[in-house]
GROMACS .gro file of C-alpha atoms in nm:
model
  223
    1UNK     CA    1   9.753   7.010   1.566
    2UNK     CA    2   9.836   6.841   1.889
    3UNK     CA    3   9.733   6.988   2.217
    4UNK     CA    4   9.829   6.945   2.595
    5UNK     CA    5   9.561   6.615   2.628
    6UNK     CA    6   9.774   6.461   2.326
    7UNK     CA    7   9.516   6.491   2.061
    8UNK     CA    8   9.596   6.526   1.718
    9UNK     CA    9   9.297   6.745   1.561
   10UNK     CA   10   9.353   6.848   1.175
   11UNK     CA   11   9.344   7.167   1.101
   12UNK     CA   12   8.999   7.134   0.869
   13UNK     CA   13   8.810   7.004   1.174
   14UNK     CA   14   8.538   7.186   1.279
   15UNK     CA   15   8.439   7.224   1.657
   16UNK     CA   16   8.115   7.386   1.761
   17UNK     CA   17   7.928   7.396   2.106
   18UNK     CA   18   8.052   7.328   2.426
   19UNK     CA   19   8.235   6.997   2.324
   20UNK     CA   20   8.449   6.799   2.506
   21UNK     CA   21   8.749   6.576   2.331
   22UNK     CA   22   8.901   6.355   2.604
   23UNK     CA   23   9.229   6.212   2.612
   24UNK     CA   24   9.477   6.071   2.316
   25UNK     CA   25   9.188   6.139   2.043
   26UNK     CA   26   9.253   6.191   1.652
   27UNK     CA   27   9.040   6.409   1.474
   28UNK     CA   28   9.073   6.432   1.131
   29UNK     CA   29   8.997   6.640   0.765
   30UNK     CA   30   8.657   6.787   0.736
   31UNK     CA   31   8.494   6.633   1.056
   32UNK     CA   32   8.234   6.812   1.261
   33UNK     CA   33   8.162   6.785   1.560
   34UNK     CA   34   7.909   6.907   1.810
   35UNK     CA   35   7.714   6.987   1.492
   36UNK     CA   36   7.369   7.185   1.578
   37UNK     CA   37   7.061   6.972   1.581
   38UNK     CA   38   6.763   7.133   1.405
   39UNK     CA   39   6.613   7.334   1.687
   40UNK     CA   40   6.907   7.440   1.793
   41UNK     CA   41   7.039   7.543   1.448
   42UNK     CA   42   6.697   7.736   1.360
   43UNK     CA   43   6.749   7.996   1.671
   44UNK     CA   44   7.085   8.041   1.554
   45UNK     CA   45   6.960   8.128   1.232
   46UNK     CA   46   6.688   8.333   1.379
   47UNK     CA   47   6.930   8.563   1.586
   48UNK     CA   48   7.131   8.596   1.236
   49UNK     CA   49   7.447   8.457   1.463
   50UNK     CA   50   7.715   8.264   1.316
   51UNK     CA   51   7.737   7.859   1.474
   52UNK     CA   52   8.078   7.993   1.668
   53UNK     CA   53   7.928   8.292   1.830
   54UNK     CA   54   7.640   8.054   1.984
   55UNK     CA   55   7.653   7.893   2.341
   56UNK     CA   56   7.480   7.532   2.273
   57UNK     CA   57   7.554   7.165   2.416
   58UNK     CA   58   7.790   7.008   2.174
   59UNK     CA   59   7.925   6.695   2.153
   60UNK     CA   60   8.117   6.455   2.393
   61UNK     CA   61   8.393   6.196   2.311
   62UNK     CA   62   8.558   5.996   2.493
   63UNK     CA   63   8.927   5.919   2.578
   64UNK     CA   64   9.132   5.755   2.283
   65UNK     CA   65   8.898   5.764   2.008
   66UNK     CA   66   8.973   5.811   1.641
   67UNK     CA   67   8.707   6.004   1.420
   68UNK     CA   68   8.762   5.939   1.093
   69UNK     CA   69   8.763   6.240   0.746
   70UNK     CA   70   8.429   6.380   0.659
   71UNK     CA   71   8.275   6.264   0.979
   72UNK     CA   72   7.977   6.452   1.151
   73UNK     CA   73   7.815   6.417   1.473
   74UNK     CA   74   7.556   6.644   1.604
   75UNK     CA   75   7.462   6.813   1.918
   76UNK     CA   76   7.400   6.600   2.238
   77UNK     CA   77   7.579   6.287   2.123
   78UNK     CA   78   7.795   6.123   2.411
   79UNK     CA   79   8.030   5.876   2.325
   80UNK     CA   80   8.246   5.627   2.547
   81UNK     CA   81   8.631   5.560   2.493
   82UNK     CA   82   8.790   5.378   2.195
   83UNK     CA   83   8.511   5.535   2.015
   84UNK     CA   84   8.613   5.497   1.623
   85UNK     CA   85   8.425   5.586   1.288
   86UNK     CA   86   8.461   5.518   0.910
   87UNK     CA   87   8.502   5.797   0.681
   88UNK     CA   88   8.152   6.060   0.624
   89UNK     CA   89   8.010   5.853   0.934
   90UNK     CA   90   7.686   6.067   1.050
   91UNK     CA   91   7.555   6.076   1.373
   92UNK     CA   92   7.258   6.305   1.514
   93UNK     CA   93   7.143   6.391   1.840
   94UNK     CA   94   7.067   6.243   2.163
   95UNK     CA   95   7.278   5.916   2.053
   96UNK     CA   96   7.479   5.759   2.357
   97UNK     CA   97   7.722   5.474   2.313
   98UNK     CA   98   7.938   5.285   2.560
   99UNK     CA   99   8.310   5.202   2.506
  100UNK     CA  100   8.466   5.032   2.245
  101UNK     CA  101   8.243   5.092   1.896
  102UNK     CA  102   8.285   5.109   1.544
  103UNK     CA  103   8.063   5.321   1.358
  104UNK     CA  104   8.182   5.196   1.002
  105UNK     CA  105   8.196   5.413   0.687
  106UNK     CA  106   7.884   5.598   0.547
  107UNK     CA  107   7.698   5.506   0.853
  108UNK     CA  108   7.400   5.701   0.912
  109UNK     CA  109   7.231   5.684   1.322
  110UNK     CA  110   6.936   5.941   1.298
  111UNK     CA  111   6.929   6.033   1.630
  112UNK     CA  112   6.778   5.898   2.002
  113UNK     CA  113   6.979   5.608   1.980
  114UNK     CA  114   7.088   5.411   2.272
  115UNK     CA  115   7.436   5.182   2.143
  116UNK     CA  116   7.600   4.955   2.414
  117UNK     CA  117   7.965   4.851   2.462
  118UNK     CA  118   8.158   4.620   2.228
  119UNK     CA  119   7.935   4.698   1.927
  120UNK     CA  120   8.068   4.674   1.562
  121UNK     CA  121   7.817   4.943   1.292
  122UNK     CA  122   7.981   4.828   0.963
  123UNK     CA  123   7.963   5.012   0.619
  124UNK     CA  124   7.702   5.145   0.466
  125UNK     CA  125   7.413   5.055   0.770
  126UNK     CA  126   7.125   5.296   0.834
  127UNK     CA  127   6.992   5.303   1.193
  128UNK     CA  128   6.639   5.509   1.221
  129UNK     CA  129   6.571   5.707   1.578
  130UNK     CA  130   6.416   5.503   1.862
  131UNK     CA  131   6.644   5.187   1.830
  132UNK     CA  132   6.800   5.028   2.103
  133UNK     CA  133   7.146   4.806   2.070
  134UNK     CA  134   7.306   4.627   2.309
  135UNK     CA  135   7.672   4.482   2.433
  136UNK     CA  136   7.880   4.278   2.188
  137UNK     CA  137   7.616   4.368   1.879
  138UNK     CA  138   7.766   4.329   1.523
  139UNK     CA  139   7.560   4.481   1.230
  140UNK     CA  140   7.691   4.378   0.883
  141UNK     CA  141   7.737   4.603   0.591
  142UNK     CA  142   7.464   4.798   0.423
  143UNK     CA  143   7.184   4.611   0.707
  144UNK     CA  144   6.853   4.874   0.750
  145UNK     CA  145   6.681   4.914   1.061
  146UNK     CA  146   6.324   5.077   0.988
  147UNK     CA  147   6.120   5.261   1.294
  148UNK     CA  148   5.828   5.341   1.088
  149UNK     CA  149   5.536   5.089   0.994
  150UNK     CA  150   5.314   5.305   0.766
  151UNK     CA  151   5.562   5.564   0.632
  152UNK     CA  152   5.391   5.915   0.554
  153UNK     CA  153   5.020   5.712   0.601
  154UNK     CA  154   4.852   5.836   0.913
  155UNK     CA  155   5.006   5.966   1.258
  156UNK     CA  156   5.413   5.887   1.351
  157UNK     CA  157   5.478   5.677   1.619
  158UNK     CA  158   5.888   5.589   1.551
  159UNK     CA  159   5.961   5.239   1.694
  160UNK     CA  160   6.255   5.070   1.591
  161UNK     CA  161   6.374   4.722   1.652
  162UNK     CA  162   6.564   4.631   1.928
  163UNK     CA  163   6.902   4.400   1.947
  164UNK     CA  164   7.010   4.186   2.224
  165UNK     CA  165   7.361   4.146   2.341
  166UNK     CA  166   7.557   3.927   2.156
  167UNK     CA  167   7.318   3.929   1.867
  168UNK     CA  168   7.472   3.931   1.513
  169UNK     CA  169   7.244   4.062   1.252
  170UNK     CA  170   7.381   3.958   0.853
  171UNK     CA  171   7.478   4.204   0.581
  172UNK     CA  172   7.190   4.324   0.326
  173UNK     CA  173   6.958   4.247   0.575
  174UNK     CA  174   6.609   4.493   0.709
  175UNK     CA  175   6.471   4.466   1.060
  176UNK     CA  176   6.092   4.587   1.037
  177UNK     CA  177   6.016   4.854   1.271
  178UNK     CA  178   5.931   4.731   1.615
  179UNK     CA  179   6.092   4.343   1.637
  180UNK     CA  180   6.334   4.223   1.904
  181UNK     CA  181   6.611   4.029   1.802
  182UNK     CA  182   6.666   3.810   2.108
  183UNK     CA  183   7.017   3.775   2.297
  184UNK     CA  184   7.274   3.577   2.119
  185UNK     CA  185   7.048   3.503   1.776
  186UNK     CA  186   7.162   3.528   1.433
  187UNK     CA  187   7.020   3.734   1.127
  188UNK     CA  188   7.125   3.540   0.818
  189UNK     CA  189   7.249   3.782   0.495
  190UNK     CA  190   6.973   3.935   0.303
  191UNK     CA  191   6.702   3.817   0.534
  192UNK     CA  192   6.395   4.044   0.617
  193UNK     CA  193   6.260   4.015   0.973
  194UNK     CA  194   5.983   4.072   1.057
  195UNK     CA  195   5.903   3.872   1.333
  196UNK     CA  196   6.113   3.902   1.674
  197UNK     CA  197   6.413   3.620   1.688
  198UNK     CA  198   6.440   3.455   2.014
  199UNK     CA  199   6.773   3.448   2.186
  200UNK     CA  200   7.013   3.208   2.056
  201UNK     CA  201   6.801   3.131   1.689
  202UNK     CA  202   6.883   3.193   1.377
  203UNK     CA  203   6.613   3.408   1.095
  204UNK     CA  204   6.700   3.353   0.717
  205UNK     CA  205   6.542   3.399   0.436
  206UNK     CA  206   6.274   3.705   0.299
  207UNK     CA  207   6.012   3.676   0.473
  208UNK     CA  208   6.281   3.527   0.753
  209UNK     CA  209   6.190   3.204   0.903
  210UNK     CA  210   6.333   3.102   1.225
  211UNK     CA  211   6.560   2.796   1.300
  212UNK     CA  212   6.798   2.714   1.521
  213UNK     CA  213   7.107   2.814   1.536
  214UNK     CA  214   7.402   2.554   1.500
  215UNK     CA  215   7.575   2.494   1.845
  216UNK     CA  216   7.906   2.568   1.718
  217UNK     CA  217   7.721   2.955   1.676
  218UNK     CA  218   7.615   2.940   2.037
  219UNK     CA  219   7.861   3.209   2.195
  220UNK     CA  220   7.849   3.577   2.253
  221UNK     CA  221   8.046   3.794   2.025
  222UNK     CA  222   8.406   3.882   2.026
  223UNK     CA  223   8.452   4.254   1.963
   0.00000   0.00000   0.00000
């Protein structure tokens, strides 16, 4: 289905909340959006309404996007233009990005996420709530970003690591909850951080140890 803002929007889509679609966007099988986040979902159940016949904040995305099958993204989610995602992508609540990300497939951003501009999410990654990312981030495939020192072991206090703009962070690797990797650095494959990485340094190895990064490294992504 196209409509008068030229979006294609398949048929199995599913729309809920007061969601806005900007401009030259293509929505397509089995995505969700504007999905209820859990407090929002439990008064709907409470009033024994269905999702449709409930007025709730849903979802914004910006101007020529492309949301890829099986995709869901919850309630109070704003996204800039050229937004795109992988397929079954899953985003919750009270995530913002700028313009210009990939969310790759299988992704999973729990919610209260800030994302900047420029920012590459590939396969597989898992992004707790509380983590900040900047400009010109990539994260490689199947990378996991923990907010949580002592899971389930005395009170909750969700902080998750923090990435600089520019900074590149390797596939397989975990960022510990808490850490900053600095502006520019480098997180080598498979490493486990759990230290913060100054701008422009490189962290490899499990525990990661930090080095320097080779000059020829010594620019800001191109995304």
């Amino acid at each position: 289905m196209r409509n008068s803002t030229n979006n294609y929007i398949h048929v199995s889509a599913k729309i809920y909340g007061s969601t806005t679609i900007g401009e030259n966007c293509t929505v397509m099988e089995n995505v969700i959006l504007g999905y209820p986040q859990h407090d929002i979902l439990l008064q709907v159940t409470a009033q024994g309404k269905m999702i449709e016949d409930f007025e709730f904040q849903g979802c914004d995305i910006g101007s020529d996007s492309f949301i890829r099958a099986g995709t869901t993204i919850f309630s109070n989610v704003k996204t800039g233009s050229r937004f795109r995602t992988g397929h079954n992508a899953m985003i919750r609540e009270k995530t913002v990005f700028g313009d210009n990300v990939l969310v790759g497939t299988n992704v999973i951003i729990d919610g209260n996420v800030s994302i900047g501009s420029n920012v590459s999410i590939q396969g597989n990654v898992y992004i707790p709530t509380h983590v900040t990312i900047e400009d010109n981030v990539f994260i490689g495939p199947c990378a996991v970003l923990a907010n949580d020192k002592y899971p389930v072991r005395g009170e909750y206090h969700p902080i998750g690591p923090v990435i600089r703009k520019g900074a590149s962070i390797g596939a397989n690797s975990t960022l510990v909850p808490g850490i900053e990797v600095g502006e520019g650095a480098m997180v080598a494959a498979g490493a486990l951080v759990t230290k913060d990485v100054p701008p422009w340094k490189l962290a490899l190895g499990c525990p990661a140890r930090i080095t320097d990064l080779p000059e020829r490294l010594q620019s800001l992504n191109k995304i």
